[in-house]
PDB file of C-alpha atoms and ligand atoms in Angstrom:
ATOM      1  CA  MET A  14     210.679-130.806 -11.763  1.00 88.00           C
ATOM      2  CA  THR A  15     208.447-133.196 -13.742  1.00 92.00           C
ATOM      3  CA  PRO A  16     210.030-133.905 -17.142  1.00 95.00           C
ATOM      4  CA  VAL A  17     207.840-133.028 -20.122  1.00 97.00           C
ATOM      5  CA  ASP A  18     207.319-136.679 -21.049  1.00 96.00           C
ATOM      6  CA  GLY A  19     205.476-137.013 -17.733  1.00 96.00           C
ATOM      7  CA  TRP A  20     203.031-134.215 -18.589  1.00 98.00           C
ATOM      8  CA  PRO A  21     200.555-136.071 -20.857  1.00 98.00           C
ATOM      9  CA  ALA A  22     199.552-138.615 -18.199  1.00 98.00           C
ATOM     10  CA  ALA A  23     198.953-135.948 -15.548  1.00 98.00           C
ATOM     11  CA  LEU A  24     197.107-133.680 -17.977  1.00 98.00           C
ATOM     12  CA  GLU A  25     194.934-136.541 -19.225  1.00 98.00           C
ATOM     13  CA  ALA A  26     193.991-137.389 -15.635  1.00 98.00           C
ATOM     14  CA  ALA A  27     192.994-133.756 -15.077  1.00 98.00           C
ATOM     15  CA  LEU A  28     191.139-133.616 -18.413  1.00 98.00           C
ATOM     16  CA  ALA A  29     189.012-136.571 -17.318  1.00 98.00           C
ATOM     17  CA  THR A  30     187.455-134.324 -14.664  1.00 98.00           C
ATOM     18  CA  CYS A  31     186.959-131.297 -16.958  1.00 98.00           C
ATOM     19  CA  ARG A  32     183.646-130.272 -18.524  1.00 98.00           C
ATOM     20  CA  HIS A  33     185.051-128.097 -21.307  1.00 98.00           C
ATOM     21  CA  PHE A  34     188.346-129.783 -22.219  1.00 98.00           C
ATOM     22  CA  ARG A  35     189.007-133.324 -23.312  1.00 97.00           C
ATOM     23  CA  ASP A  36     192.239-133.546 -25.362  1.00 98.00           C
ATOM     24  CA  CYS A  37     195.772-132.296 -25.104  1.00 98.00           C
ATOM     25  CA  ILE A  38     198.806-132.057 -27.333  1.00 98.00           C
ATOM     26  CA  VAL A  39     202.108-131.892 -25.482  1.00 98.00           C
ATOM     27  CA  LEU A  40     205.280-131.192 -27.422  1.00 98.00           C
ATOM     28  CA  ALA A  41     208.838-131.038 -26.170  1.00 98.00           C
ATOM     29  CA  GLU A  42     209.400-127.847 -28.150  1.00 98.00           C
ATOM     30  CA  THR A  43     207.468-125.653 -30.568  1.00 98.00           C
ATOM     31  CA  ASP A  44     207.552-122.182 -32.089  1.00 98.00           C
ATOM     32  CA  SER A  45     204.140-121.181 -30.758  1.00 98.00           C
ATOM     33  CA  THR A  46     201.417-123.256 -29.106  1.00 98.00           C
ATOM     34  CA  GLN A  47     198.979-120.663 -30.410  1.00 98.00           C
ATOM     35  CA  THR A  48     199.933-121.247 -34.035  1.00 97.00           C
ATOM     36  CA  LEU A  49     199.670-124.987 -33.506  1.00 97.00           C
ATOM     37  CA  ALA A  50     196.249-124.666 -31.872  1.00 97.00           C
ATOM     38  CA  HIS A  51     194.936-122.754 -34.896  1.00 96.00           C
ATOM     39  CA  GLY A  52     195.348-125.884 -37.003  1.00 94.00           C
ATOM     40  CA  ARG A  53     193.178-127.850 -34.538  1.00 95.00           C
ATOM     41  CA  SER A  54     190.647-125.206 -33.618  1.00 96.00           C
ATOM     42  CA  ASP A  55     187.494-126.494 -35.303  1.00 94.00           C
ATOM     43  CA  GLU A  56     186.195-127.997 -32.062  1.00 93.00           C
ATOM     44  CA  PRO A  57     186.474-126.585 -28.549  1.00 97.00           C
ATOM     45  CA  GLY A  58     188.108-128.744 -25.888  1.00 98.00           C
ATOM     46  CA  LEU A  59     191.794-128.917 -26.800  1.00 98.00           C
ATOM     47  CA  LEU A  60     194.853-127.846 -24.778  1.00 98.00           C
ATOM     48  CA  VAL A  61     198.157-127.398 -26.621  1.00 98.00           C
ATOM     49  CA  THR A  62     201.323-126.990 -24.578  1.00 98.00           C
ATOM     50  CA  ALA A  63     205.068-127.457 -24.931  1.00 98.00           C
ATOM     51  CA  GLY A  64     208.069-127.938 -22.687  1.00 98.00           C
ATOM     52  CA  ARG A  65     209.650-125.015 -24.462  1.00 98.00           C
ATOM     53  CA  GLN A  66     208.103-122.355 -26.683  1.00 98.00           C
ATOM     54  CA  LEU A  67     210.689-120.621 -28.817  1.00 98.00           C
ATOM     55  CA  ARG A  68     208.855-117.852 -30.630  1.00 97.00           C
ATOM     56  CA  GLY A  69     205.662-117.055 -28.750  1.00 98.00           C
ATOM     57  CA  ARG A  70     203.291-114.402 -30.004  1.00 97.00           C
ATOM     58  CA  GLY A  71     201.949-111.650 -27.771  1.00 95.00           C
ATOM     59  CA  ARG A  72     199.219-109.029 -28.106  1.00 91.00           C
ATOM     60  CA  LEU A  73     199.471-106.171 -30.594  1.00 86.00           C
ATOM     61  CA  GLY A  74     202.021-108.030 -32.717  1.00 90.00           C
ATOM     62  CA  ARG A  75     204.548-108.251 -29.880  1.00 92.00           C
ATOM     63  CA  ALA A  76     206.690-111.300 -29.143  1.00 95.00           C
ATOM     64  CA  TRP A  77     206.493-113.488 -26.045  1.00 96.00           C
ATOM     65  CA  ALA A  78     209.971-114.435 -24.865  1.00 95.00           C
ATOM     66  CA  ASP A  79     211.366-117.963 -25.223  1.00 96.00           C
ATOM     67  CA  THR A  80     210.056-119.886 -22.218  1.00 97.00           C
ATOM     68  CA  HIS A  81     213.126-122.177 -22.001  1.00 96.00           C
ATOM     69  CA  ASP A  82     212.206-124.707 -19.310  1.00 96.00           C
ATOM     70  CA  GLU A  83     211.075-121.942 -16.974  1.00 97.00           C
ATOM     71  CA  GLY A  84     207.757-120.686 -18.274  1.00 98.00           C
ATOM     72  CA  ILE A  85     204.419-122.172 -19.252  1.00 98.00           C
ATOM     73  CA  ALA A  86     203.017-121.749 -22.749  1.00 98.00           C
ATOM     74  CA  ALA A  87     199.501-123.093 -23.213  1.00 98.00           C
ATOM     75  CA  SER A  88     196.752-122.530 -25.766  1.00 98.00           C
ATOM     76  CA  PHE A  89     193.180-123.583 -25.048  1.00 98.00           C
ATOM     77  CA  VAL A  90     190.541-123.982 -27.759  1.00 98.00           C
ATOM     78  CA  VAL A  91     187.223-122.866 -26.276  1.00 98.00           C
ATOM     79  CA  ALA A  92     183.696-122.227 -27.526  1.00 97.00           C
ATOM     80  CA  ASP A  93     183.283-118.885 -29.217  1.00 96.00           C
ATOM     81  CA  ALA A  94     181.952-116.099 -27.002  1.00 96.00           C
ATOM     82  CA  PRO A  95     181.870-112.279 -27.033  1.00 94.00           C
ATOM     83  CA  THR A  96     185.308-110.649 -26.684  1.00 91.00           C
ATOM     84  CA  GLU A  97     184.373-109.039 -23.357  1.00 92.00           C
ATOM     85  CA  ARG A  98     183.479-112.386 -21.831  1.00 96.00           C
ATOM     86  CA  LEU A  99     186.582-114.154 -23.159  1.00 96.00           C
ATOM     87  CA  ALA A 100     188.848-111.356 -21.882  1.00 94.00           C
ATOM     88  CA  ALA A 101     187.294-111.356 -18.428  1.00 96.00           C
ATOM     89  CA  LEU A 102     187.061-115.094 -17.949  1.00 97.00           C
ATOM     90  CA  SER A 103     190.586-115.899 -19.116  1.00 97.00           C
ATOM     91  CA  ALA A 104     192.125-113.206 -16.891  1.00 97.00           C
ATOM     92  CA  VAL A 105     190.063-114.232 -13.871  1.00 98.00           C
ATOM     93  CA  ALA A 106     190.849-117.926 -14.414  1.00 98.00           C
ATOM     94  CA  CYS A 107     194.569-117.279 -14.750  1.00 98.00           C
ATOM     95  CA  ALA A 108     194.755-115.004 -11.694  1.00 98.00           C
ATOM     96  CA  ALA A 109     192.714-117.454  -9.613  1.00 98.00           C
ATOM     97  CA  ALA A 110     195.036-120.328 -10.598  1.00 98.00           C
ATOM     98  CA  LEU A 111     198.163-118.405  -9.553  1.00 98.00           C
ATOM     99  CA  GLU A 112     196.967-116.977  -6.229  1.00 98.00           C
ATOM    100  CA  PRO A 113     197.283-120.246  -4.271  1.00 97.00           C
ATOM    101  CA  VAL A 114     200.812-120.762  -5.630  1.00 97.00           C
ATOM    102  CA  ILE A 115     202.134-117.507  -4.166  1.00 98.00           C
ATOM    103  CA  GLY A 116     199.633-117.145  -1.333  1.00 97.00           C
ATOM    104  CA  ARG A 117     198.566-113.624  -2.222  1.00 96.00           C
ATOM    105  CA  ASP A 118     196.228-111.660  -4.470  1.00 97.00           C
ATOM    106  CA  VAL A 119     197.062-111.382  -8.148  1.00 98.00           C
ATOM    107  CA  GLY A 120     195.983-108.352 -10.155  1.00 97.00           C
ATOM    108  CA  ILE A 121     194.553-107.899 -13.639  1.00 96.00           C
ATOM    109  CA  LYS A 122     195.753-104.937 -15.658  1.00 94.00           C
ATOM    110  CA  TRP A 123     193.274-104.120 -18.401  1.00 89.00           C
ATOM    111  CA  PRO A 124     192.600-105.983 -20.581  1.00 87.00           C
ATOM    112  CA  ASN A 125     194.309-109.157 -19.440  1.00 86.00           C
ATOM    113  CA  ASP A 126     197.842-108.751 -18.180  1.00 94.00           C
ATOM    114  CA  ILE A 127     198.302-110.672 -14.969  1.00 98.00           C
ATOM    115  CA  VAL A 128     200.363-108.581 -12.553  1.00 97.00           C
ATOM    116  CA  VAL A 129     201.805-108.558  -9.061  1.00 97.00           C
ATOM    117  CA  ASP A 130     203.501-105.471  -7.617  1.00 94.00           C
ATOM    118  CA  ARG A 131     202.946-103.826 -11.028  1.00 93.00           C
ATOM    119  CA  ARG A 132     205.121-106.440 -12.745  1.00 95.00           C
ATOM    120  CA  LYS A 133     203.805-108.851 -15.341  1.00 96.00           C
ATOM    121  CA  LEU A 134     203.492-112.447 -14.187  1.00 98.00           C
ATOM    122  CA  ALA A 135     201.463-113.779 -17.108  1.00 98.00           C
ATOM    123  CA  GLY A 136     200.049-112.636 -20.437  1.00 97.00           C
ATOM    124  CA  ILE A 137     197.008-113.679 -22.419  1.00 96.00           C
ATOM    125  CA  LEU A 138     196.404-113.604 -26.161  1.00 96.00           C
ATOM    126  CA  ILE A 139     192.891-114.303 -27.420  1.00 96.00           C
ATOM    127  CA  GLU A 140     192.353-115.112 -31.073  1.00 96.00           C
ATOM    128  CA  ARG A 141     189.478-116.440 -33.131  1.00 96.00           C
ATOM    129  CA  GLY A 142     189.836-119.932 -34.523  1.00 94.00           C
ATOM    130  CA  GLY A 143     187.816-122.556 -36.330  1.00 88.00           C
ATOM    131  CA  ALA A 144     187.355-122.650 -40.078  1.00 83.00           C
ATOM    132  CA  ALA A 145     184.218-124.815 -40.031  1.00 85.00           C
ATOM    133  CA  LYS A 146     182.725-123.530 -36.782  1.00 86.00           C
ATOM    134  CA  PRO A 147     183.875-120.435 -34.856  1.00 93.00           C
ATOM    135  CA  THR A 148     185.922-121.054 -31.726  1.00 97.00           C
ATOM    136  CA  ALA A 149     188.350-118.964 -29.703  1.00 97.00           C
ATOM    137  CA  ILE A 150     191.941-119.750 -28.811  1.00 98.00           C
ATOM    138  CA  VAL A 151     193.054-118.528 -25.400  1.00 98.00           C
ATOM    139  CA  GLY A 152     196.857-118.470 -25.273  1.00 98.00           C
ATOM    140  CA  ILE A 153     198.378-118.065 -21.821  1.00 98.00           C
ATOM    141  CA  GLY A 154     202.044-117.560 -20.991  1.00 98.00           C
ATOM    142  CA  ILE A 155     203.103-117.734 -17.322  1.00 98.00           C
ATOM    143  CA  ASN A 156     206.508-116.955 -15.830  1.00 98.00           C
ATOM    144  CA  VAL A 157     207.136-119.777 -13.383  1.00 98.00           C
ATOM    145  CA  ARG A 158     210.779-120.536 -12.572  1.00 97.00           C
ATOM    146  CA  GLN A 159     212.648-117.487 -13.885  1.00 97.00           C
ATOM    147  CA  ARG A 160     214.989-115.905 -11.345  1.00 95.00           C
ATOM    148  CA  ALA A 161     215.964-113.023 -13.638  1.00 94.00           C
ATOM    149  CA  PHE A 162     214.826-111.551 -16.949  1.00 95.00           C
ATOM    150  CA  ALA A 163     216.593-110.125 -19.990  1.00 92.00           C
ATOM    151  CA  PRO A 164     217.376-106.401 -19.586  1.00 92.00           C
ATOM    152  CA  GLU A 165     214.421-105.330 -21.752  1.00 90.00           C
ATOM    153  CA  LEU A 166     211.993-107.149 -19.401  1.00 92.00           C
ATOM    154  CA  ALA A 167     213.754-106.667 -16.060  1.00 91.00           C
ATOM    155  CA  GLY A 168     211.791-104.284 -13.874  1.00 88.00           C
ATOM    156  CA  ARG A 169     208.574-105.060 -15.767  1.00 93.00           C
ATOM    157  CA  ALA A 170     208.333-108.847 -15.382  1.00 96.00           C
ATOM    158  CA  THR A 171     208.132-111.209 -12.450  1.00 97.00           C
ATOM    159  CA  SER A 172     207.736-114.948 -11.930  1.00 98.00           C
ATOM    160  CA  LEU A 173     206.121-117.273  -9.421  1.00 98.00           C
ATOM    161  CA  ALA A 174     209.602-118.203  -8.158  1.00 97.00           C
ATOM    162  CA  MET A 175     210.547-114.536  -7.661  1.00 97.00           C
ATOM    163  CA  LEU A 176     207.345-114.127  -5.653  1.00 97.00           C
ATOM    164  CA  GLY A 177     208.205-117.057  -3.400  1.00 95.00           C
ATOM    165  CA  GLY A 178     206.107-119.687  -5.184  1.00 93.00           C
ATOM    166  CA  ALA A 179     208.558-122.480  -5.954  1.00 90.00           C
ATOM    167  CA  ALA A 180     206.256-124.561  -8.133  1.00 94.00           C
ATOM    168  CA  ASP A 181     206.555-127.344 -10.666  1.00 97.00           C
ATOM    169  CA  ARG A 182     205.377-126.109 -14.092  1.00 98.00           C
ATOM    170  CA  LEU A 183     203.138-129.152 -14.484  1.00 98.00           C
ATOM    171  CA  ASP A 184     201.305-128.444 -11.222  1.00 98.00           C
ATOM    172  CA  VAL A 185     200.732-124.829 -12.267  1.00 98.00           C
ATOM    173  CA  LEU A 186     199.489-125.944 -15.682  1.00 98.00           C
ATOM    174  CA  VAL A 187     197.058-128.459 -14.151  1.00 98.00           C
ATOM    175  CA  GLY A 188     195.814-125.709 -11.820  1.00 98.00           C
ATOM    176  CA  LEU A 189     195.335-123.392 -14.786  1.00 98.00           C
ATOM    177  CA  LEU A 190     193.423-126.036 -16.759  1.00 98.00           C
ATOM    178  CA  ARG A 191     191.071-126.679 -13.829  1.00 98.00           C
ATOM    179  CA  SER A 192     190.595-122.987 -13.164  1.00 98.00           C
ATOM    180  CA  LEU A 193     189.769-122.205 -16.792  1.00 98.00           C
ATOM    181  CA  ASP A 194     187.401-125.170 -16.965  1.00 98.00           C
ATOM    182  CA  ARG A 195     185.548-123.873 -13.868  1.00 98.00           C
ATOM    183  CA  THR A 196     185.537-120.252 -14.959  1.00 98.00           C
ATOM    184  CA  LEU A 197     184.016-121.063 -18.354  1.00 98.00           C
ATOM    185  CA  ASP A 198     180.797-121.750 -16.405  1.00 98.00           C
ATOM    186  CA  ALA A 199     180.823-118.404 -14.559  1.00 98.00           C
ATOM    187  CA  THR A 200     177.962-115.978 -15.050  1.00 97.00           C
ATOM    188  CA  GLU A 201     178.592-112.422 -16.219  1.00 96.00           C
ATOM    189  CA  ASP A 202     177.862-111.111 -12.705  1.00 96.00           C
ATOM    190  CA  GLN A 203     180.384-113.500 -11.161  1.00 97.00           C
ATOM    191  CA  LEU A 204     183.046-112.542 -13.703  1.00 97.00           C
ATOM    192  CA  ARG A 205     182.381-108.832 -13.146  1.00 96.00           C
ATOM    193  CA  GLU A 206     182.877-109.241  -9.429  1.00 96.00           C
ATOM    194  CA  GLU A 207     185.978-111.448  -9.744  1.00 97.00           C
ATOM    195  CA  TYR A 208     187.498-109.064 -12.278  1.00 96.00           C
ATOM    196  CA  ALA A 209     186.712-105.946 -10.244  1.00 95.00           C
ATOM    197  CA  ARG A 210     188.326-107.243  -7.076  1.00 96.00           C
ATOM    198  CA  ARG A 211     191.564-107.915  -8.979  1.00 97.00           C
ATOM    199  CA  ASP A 212     191.499-104.709 -11.035  1.00 96.00           C
ATOM    200  CA  ALA A 213     195.094-103.437 -10.768  1.00 95.00           C
ATOM    201  CA  LEU A 214     194.364-100.147 -12.553  1.00 95.00           C
ATOM    202  CA  ARG A 215     191.645 -98.909 -10.205  1.00 96.00           C
ATOM    203  CA  GLY A 216     192.905 -96.019  -8.101  1.00 95.00           C
ATOM    204  CA  THR A 217     196.047 -95.509 -10.184  1.00 95.00           C
ATOM    205  CA  VAL A 218     196.852 -92.877 -12.810  1.00 96.00           C
ATOM    206  CA  ALA A 219     197.033 -94.123 -16.377  1.00 94.00           C
ATOM    207  CA  THR A 220     197.055 -92.807 -19.922  1.00 94.00           C
ATOM    208  CA  PHE A 221     194.818 -94.635 -22.382  1.00 93.00           C
ATOM    209  CA  GLY A 222     195.049 -94.450 -26.120  1.00 91.00           C
ATOM    210  CA  SER A 223     191.463 -94.366 -27.331  1.00 85.00           C
ATOM    211  CA  ALA A 224     189.440 -93.537 -30.413  1.00 83.00           C
ATOM    212  CA  GLN A 225     188.985 -90.088 -28.838  1.00 80.00           C
ATOM    213  CA  GLY A 226     192.762 -89.563 -28.455  1.00 90.00           C
ATOM    214  CA  ASP A 227     194.885 -89.977 -25.334  1.00 93.00           C
ATOM    215  CA  VAL A 228     193.046 -89.755 -22.039  1.00 94.00           C
ATOM    216  CA  THR A 229     194.947 -89.405 -18.737  1.00 95.00           C
ATOM    217  CA  GLY A 230     193.506 -89.588 -15.272  1.00 95.00           C
ATOM    218  CA  GLU A 231     192.754 -91.607 -12.190  1.00 96.00           C
ATOM    219  CA  VAL A 232     191.143 -94.906 -13.088  1.00 96.00           C
ATOM    220  CA  LEU A 233     187.865 -95.190 -11.198  1.00 96.00           C
ATOM    221  CA  ARG A 234     186.681 -98.520 -12.532  1.00 93.00           C
ATOM    222  CA  VAL A 235     187.398-101.055 -15.262  1.00 93.00           C
ATOM    223  CA  ASP A 236     184.497-103.150 -16.445  1.00 93.00           C
ATOM    224  CA  PRO A 237     185.196-105.397 -19.448  1.00 91.00           C
ATOM    225  CA  TRP A 238     181.606-104.980 -20.600  1.00 92.00           C
ATOM    226  CA  SER A 239     180.683-101.372 -20.060  1.00 89.00           C
ATOM    227  CA  GLY A 240     184.019 -99.568 -20.169  1.00 90.00           C
ATOM    228  CA  ILE A 241     186.724 -97.768 -18.261  1.00 93.00           C
ATOM    229  CA  ALA A 242     185.869 -94.813 -16.038  1.00 94.00           C
ATOM    230  CA  VAL A 243     188.638 -92.217 -15.759  1.00 95.00           C
ATOM    231  CA  ARG A 244     188.659 -89.011 -13.674  1.00 97.00           C
ATOM    232  CA  THR A 245     190.494 -86.491 -15.863  1.00 95.00           C
ATOM    233  CA  ALA A 246     191.329 -82.833 -15.245  1.00 94.00           C
ATOM    234  CA  HIS A 247     188.188 -82.012 -17.281  1.00 93.00           C
ATOM    235  CA  GLY A 248     185.785 -84.371 -15.564  1.00 95.00           C
ATOM    236  CA  GLU A 249     184.853 -88.025 -15.722  1.00 96.00           C
ATOM    237  CA  ARG A 250     185.199 -89.937 -19.010  1.00 94.00           C
ATOM    238  CA  TRP A 251     184.005 -93.372 -20.049  1.00 93.00           C
ATOM    239  CA  LEU A 252     186.242 -95.167 -22.517  1.00 92.00           C
ATOM    240  CA  PRO A 253     184.995 -98.048 -24.649  1.00 87.00           C
ATOM    241  CA  PRO A 254     186.876-101.207 -23.592  1.00 79.00           C
ATOM    242  CA  ALA A 255     187.360-102.638 -27.096  1.00 78.00           C
ATOM    243  CA  THR A 256     189.264 -99.649 -28.475  1.00 78.00           C
ATOM    244  CA  SER A 257     191.120 -98.346 -25.407  1.00 80.00           C
ATOM    245  CA  ALA A 258     194.608 -99.521 -24.485  1.00 85.00           C
ATOM    246  CA  VAL A 259     196.889 -98.533 -21.609  1.00 90.00           C
ATOM    247  CA  LYS A 260     199.771 -96.429 -22.964  1.00 91.00           C
ATOM    248  CA  SER A 261     201.399 -95.607 -19.671  1.00 89.00           C
ATOM    249  CA  TRP A 262     200.719 -96.412 -16.076  1.00 89.00           C
ATOM    250  CA  THR A 263     202.211 -94.362 -13.310  1.00 78.00           C
ATOM    251  CA  GLY A 264     200.402 -95.950 -10.388  1.00 64.00           C
TER     252      GLY A 264
HETATM  253  C1  LIG B 304     200.748-110.739 -24.139  1.00 67.06           C
HETATM  254  O1  LIG B 304     200.863-110.419 -22.943  1.00 67.06           O
HETATM  255  O2  LIG B 304     201.109-109.982 -25.047  1.00 67.06           O
HETATM  256  C2  LIG B 304     200.152-112.070 -24.466  1.00 67.06           C
HETATM  257  C3  LIG B 304     201.172-113.173 -24.398  1.00 67.06           C
HETATM  258  C4  LIG B 304     200.618-114.527 -24.747  1.00 67.06           C
HETATM  259  C5  LIG B 304     201.675-115.592 -24.761  1.00 67.06           C
HETATM  260  C6  LIG B 304     201.070-116.968 -24.891  1.00 67.06           C
HETATM  261  S1  LIG B 304     202.224-118.237 -24.532  1.00 67.06           S
HETATM  262  C7  LIG B 304     201.103-119.417 -25.118  1.00 67.06           C
HETATM  263  C8  LIG B 304     200.487-118.853 -26.370  1.00 67.06           C
HETATM  264  N1  LIG B 304     201.342-119.093 -27.516  1.00 67.06           N
HETATM  265  C9  LIG B 304     201.781-117.962 -28.054  1.00 67.06           C
HETATM  266  O3  LIG B 304     202.502-117.880 -29.071  1.00 67.06           O
HETATM  267  N2  LIG B 304     201.326-116.914 -27.365  1.00 67.06           N
HETATM  268  C10 LIG B 304     200.492-117.324 -26.254  1.00 67.06           C
END
């Protein structure tokens, strides 16, 4: 396992080959890489990471568990873009970075939970940054070396190690950086295709909370741009992606 004081040199070498990232901040420990990135979010191109993140923030006001020295916590400051594009590209980039580590397909559960066997392997939080000029901050948490989870997460979470991918956190982080850098150049058509082939909800039964109330049915298609198609008992419905969240997922 590469100690955290060895991370800056390896990350700087990787940054030298990136088009969209040029700087990194690596801390031994921090409350939240996301909070730290906000203070440096006026220009795109920064990666903030830490050997241990104590009080990570998740979507919808949830917490992201202490990574100890087992998980990756990374926040990337990127150029501002529409929400749909940021959601699709960050999920596709993260899934694509993890697939070679475990040697199998990785799914995306709308909007951007990264899942394998219906358990969460990574989570993504996208926030707006930049006081002077708008940017976005893509925060990614990946479970890497965990062999077990706290009772409240057990059964819902998984890690690369639990999936047979015994990887060094630094190698996974470098892979993620490269993947995100590449994916930032993807066209909308490419992202649509890459998202669709990893869509973990398609073909399963889910309940969505939406502006029109709860909608339950078989998920026919998830498209970050145009919406979610659900076959309900009363016919097919299209849900707007921005305001529809998965409430339960029975598979
Ligand atoms: C979620 O699934 O709810 C999103 C989790 C996002 C966690 C990452 S870890 C790196 C970055 N720093 C944070 O405080 N949160 C994000």
